[in-house]
Short mmCIF file of N, CA and C in Angstrom, two decimals:
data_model
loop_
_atom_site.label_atom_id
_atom_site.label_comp_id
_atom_site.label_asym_id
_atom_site.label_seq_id
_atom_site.Cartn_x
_atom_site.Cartn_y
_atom_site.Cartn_z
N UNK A 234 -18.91 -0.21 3.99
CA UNK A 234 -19.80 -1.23 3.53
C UNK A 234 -19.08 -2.56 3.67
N UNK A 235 -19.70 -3.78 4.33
CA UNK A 235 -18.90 -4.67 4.30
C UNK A 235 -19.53 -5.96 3.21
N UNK A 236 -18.76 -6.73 2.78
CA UNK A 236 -18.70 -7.36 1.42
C UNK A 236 -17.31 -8.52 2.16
N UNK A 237 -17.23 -8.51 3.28
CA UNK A 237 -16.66 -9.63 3.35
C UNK A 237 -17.15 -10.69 4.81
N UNK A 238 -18.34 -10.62 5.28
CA UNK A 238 -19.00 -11.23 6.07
C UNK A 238 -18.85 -11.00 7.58
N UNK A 239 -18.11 -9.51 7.71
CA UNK A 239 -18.13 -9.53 8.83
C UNK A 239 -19.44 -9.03 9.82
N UNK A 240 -20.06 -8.81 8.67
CA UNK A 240 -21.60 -8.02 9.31
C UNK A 240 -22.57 -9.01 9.47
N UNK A 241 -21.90 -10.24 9.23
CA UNK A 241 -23.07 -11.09 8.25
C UNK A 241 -22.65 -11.60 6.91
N UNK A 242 -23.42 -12.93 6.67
CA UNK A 242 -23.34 -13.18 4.68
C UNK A 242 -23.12 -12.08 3.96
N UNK A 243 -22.60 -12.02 3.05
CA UNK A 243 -22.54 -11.05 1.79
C UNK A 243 -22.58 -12.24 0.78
N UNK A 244 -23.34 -11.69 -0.14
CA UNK A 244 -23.03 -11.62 -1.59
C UNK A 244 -22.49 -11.35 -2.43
N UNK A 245 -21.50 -12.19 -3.28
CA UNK A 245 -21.01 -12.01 -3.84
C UNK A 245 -21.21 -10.73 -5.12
N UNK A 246 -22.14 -11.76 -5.94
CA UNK A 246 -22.75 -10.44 -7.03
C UNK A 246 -23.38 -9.63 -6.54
N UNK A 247 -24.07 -9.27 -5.38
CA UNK A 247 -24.14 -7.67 -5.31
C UNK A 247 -23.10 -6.88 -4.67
N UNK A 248 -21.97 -7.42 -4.18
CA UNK A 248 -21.14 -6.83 -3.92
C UNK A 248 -20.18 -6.24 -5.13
N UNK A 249 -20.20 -7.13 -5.76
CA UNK A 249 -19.60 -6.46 -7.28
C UNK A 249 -20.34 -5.13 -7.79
N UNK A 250 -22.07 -5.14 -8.05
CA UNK A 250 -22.51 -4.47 -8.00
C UNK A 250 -22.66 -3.42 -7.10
N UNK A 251 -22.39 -3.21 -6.02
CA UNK A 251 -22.82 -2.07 -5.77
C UNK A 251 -20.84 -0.98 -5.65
N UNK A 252 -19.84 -2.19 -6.11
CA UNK A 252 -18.80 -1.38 -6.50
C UNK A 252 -19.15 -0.88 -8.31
N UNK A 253 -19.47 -1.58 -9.00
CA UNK A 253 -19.66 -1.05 -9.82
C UNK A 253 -20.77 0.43 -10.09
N UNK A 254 -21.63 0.23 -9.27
CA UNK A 254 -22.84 1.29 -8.73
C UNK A 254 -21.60 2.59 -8.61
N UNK A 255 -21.00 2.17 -7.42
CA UNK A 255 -19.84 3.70 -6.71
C UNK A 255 -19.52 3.81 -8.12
N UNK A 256 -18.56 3.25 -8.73
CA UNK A 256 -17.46 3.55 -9.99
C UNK A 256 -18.58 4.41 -10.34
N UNK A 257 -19.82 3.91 -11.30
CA UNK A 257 -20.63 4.84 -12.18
C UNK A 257 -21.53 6.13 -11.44
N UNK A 258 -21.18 6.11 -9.65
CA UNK A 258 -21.34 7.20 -9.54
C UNK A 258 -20.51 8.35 -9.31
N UNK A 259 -19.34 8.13 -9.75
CA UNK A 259 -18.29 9.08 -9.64
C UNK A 259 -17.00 8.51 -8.77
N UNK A 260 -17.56 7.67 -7.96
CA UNK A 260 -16.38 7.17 -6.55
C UNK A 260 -15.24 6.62 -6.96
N UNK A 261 -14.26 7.22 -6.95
CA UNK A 261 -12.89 6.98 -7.77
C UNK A 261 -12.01 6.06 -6.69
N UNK A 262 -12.54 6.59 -5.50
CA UNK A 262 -11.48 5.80 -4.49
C UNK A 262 -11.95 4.54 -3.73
N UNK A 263 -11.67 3.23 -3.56
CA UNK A 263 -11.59 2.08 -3.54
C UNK A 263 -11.06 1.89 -1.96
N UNK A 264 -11.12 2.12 -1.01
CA UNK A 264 -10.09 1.79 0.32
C UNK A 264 -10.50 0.11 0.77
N UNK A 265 -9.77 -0.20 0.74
CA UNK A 265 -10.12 -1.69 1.47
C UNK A 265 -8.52 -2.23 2.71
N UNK A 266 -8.49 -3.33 2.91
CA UNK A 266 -7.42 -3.62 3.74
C UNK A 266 -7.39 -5.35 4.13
N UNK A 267 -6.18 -5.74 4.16
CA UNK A 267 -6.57 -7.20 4.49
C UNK A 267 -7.01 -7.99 5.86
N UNK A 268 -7.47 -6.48 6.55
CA UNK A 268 -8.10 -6.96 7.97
C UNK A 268 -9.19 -6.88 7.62
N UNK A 269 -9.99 -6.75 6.56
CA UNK A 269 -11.45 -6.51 6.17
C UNK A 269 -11.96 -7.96 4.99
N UNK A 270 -11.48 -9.50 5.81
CA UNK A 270 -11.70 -11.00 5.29
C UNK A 270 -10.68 -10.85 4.82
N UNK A 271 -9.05 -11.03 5.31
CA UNK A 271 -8.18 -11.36 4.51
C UNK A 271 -8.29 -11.66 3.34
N UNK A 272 -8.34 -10.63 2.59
CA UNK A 272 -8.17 -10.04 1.02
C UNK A 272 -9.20 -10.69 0.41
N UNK A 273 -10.42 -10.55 0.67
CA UNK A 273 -11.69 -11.45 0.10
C UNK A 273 -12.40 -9.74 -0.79
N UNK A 274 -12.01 -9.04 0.18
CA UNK A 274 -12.23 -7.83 -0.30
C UNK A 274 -11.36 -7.25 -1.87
N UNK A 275 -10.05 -7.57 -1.72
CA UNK A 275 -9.61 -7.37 -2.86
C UNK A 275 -9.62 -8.04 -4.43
N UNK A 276 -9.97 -9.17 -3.87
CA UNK A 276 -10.77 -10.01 -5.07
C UNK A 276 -11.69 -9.31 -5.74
N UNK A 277 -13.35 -9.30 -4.36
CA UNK A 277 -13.95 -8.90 -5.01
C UNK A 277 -13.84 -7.47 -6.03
N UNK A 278 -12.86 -6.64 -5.65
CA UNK A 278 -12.39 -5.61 -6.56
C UNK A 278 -11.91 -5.63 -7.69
N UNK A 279 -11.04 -6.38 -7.67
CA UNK A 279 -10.49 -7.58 -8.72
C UNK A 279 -11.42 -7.44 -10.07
N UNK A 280 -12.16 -8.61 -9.55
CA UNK A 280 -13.32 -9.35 -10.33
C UNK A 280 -14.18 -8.16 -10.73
N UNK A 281 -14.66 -6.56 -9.76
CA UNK A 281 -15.64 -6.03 -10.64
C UNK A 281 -14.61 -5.20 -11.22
N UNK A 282 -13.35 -4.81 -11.23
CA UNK A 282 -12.86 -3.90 -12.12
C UNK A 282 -12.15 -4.05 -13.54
N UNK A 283 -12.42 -5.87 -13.92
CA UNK A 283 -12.28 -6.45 -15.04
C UNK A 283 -13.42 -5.66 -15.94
N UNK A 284 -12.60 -5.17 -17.34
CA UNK A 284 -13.46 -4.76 -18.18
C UNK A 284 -13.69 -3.60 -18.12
N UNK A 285 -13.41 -3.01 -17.15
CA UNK A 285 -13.42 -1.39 -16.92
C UNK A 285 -12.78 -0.68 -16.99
N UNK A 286 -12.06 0.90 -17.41
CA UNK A 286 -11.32 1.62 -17.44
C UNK A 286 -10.45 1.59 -15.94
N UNK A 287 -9.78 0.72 -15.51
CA UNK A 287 -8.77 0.59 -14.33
C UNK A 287 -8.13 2.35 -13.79
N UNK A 288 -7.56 2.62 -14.89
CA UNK A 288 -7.09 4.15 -14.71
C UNK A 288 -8.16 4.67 -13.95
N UNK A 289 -9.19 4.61 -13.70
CA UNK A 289 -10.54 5.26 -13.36
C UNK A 289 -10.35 5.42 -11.83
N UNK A 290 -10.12 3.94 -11.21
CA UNK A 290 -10.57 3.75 -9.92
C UNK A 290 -8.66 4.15 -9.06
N UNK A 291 -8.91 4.42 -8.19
CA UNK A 291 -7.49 5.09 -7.00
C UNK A 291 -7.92 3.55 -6.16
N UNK A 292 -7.39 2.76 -5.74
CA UNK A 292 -6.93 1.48 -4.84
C UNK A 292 -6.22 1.65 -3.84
N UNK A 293 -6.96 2.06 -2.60
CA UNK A 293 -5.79 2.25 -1.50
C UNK A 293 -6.35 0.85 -0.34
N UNK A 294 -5.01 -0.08 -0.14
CA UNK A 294 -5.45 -0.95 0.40
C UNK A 294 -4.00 -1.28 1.67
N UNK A 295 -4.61 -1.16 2.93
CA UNK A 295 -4.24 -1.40 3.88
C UNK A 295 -3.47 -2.46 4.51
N UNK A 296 -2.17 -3.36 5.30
CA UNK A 296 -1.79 -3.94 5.58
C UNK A 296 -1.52 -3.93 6.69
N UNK A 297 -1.20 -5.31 7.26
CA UNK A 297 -0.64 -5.37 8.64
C UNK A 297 -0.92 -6.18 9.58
N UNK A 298 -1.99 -5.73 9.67
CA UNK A 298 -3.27 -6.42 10.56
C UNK A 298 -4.51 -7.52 10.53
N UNK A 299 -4.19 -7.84 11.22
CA UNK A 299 -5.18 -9.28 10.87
C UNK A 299 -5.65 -9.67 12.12
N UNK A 300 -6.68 -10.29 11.87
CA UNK A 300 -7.92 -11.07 12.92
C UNK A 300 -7.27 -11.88 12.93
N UNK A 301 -7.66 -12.53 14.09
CA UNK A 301 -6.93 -14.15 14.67
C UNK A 301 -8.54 -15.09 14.21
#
């Protein structure tokens, strides 16, 4: 799912939402990477996993690579 404009605009708040959506449907694992909007993606993770049981979610996030 992309949430950092490479498909196109994203939105912010539904991008929060529909991580929060995964979390409450069971989705424990989080993969993102900073070739996916140099870390615009990890923000938004950031920002929806404030307030939430953190222990919950697995964060596997990728390095290295980057768009020119």
């Amino acid at each position: 799912m992309g949430m950092s404009g490479i498909y196109g605009p994203a939105d912010r708040a539904e991008s929060i939402a529909t991580i929060h959506a995964a979390l409450e449907a069971g989705v424990n694992l989080l993969d993102t990477g900073d070739f996916y909007g140099m870390g615009h993606n990890e923000l938004l993770i950031s920002e929806a996993l404030k307030g939430t049981k953190r222990d919950q979610a697995i964060l596997s996030v990728k390095f290295g690579a980057q768009r020119d």
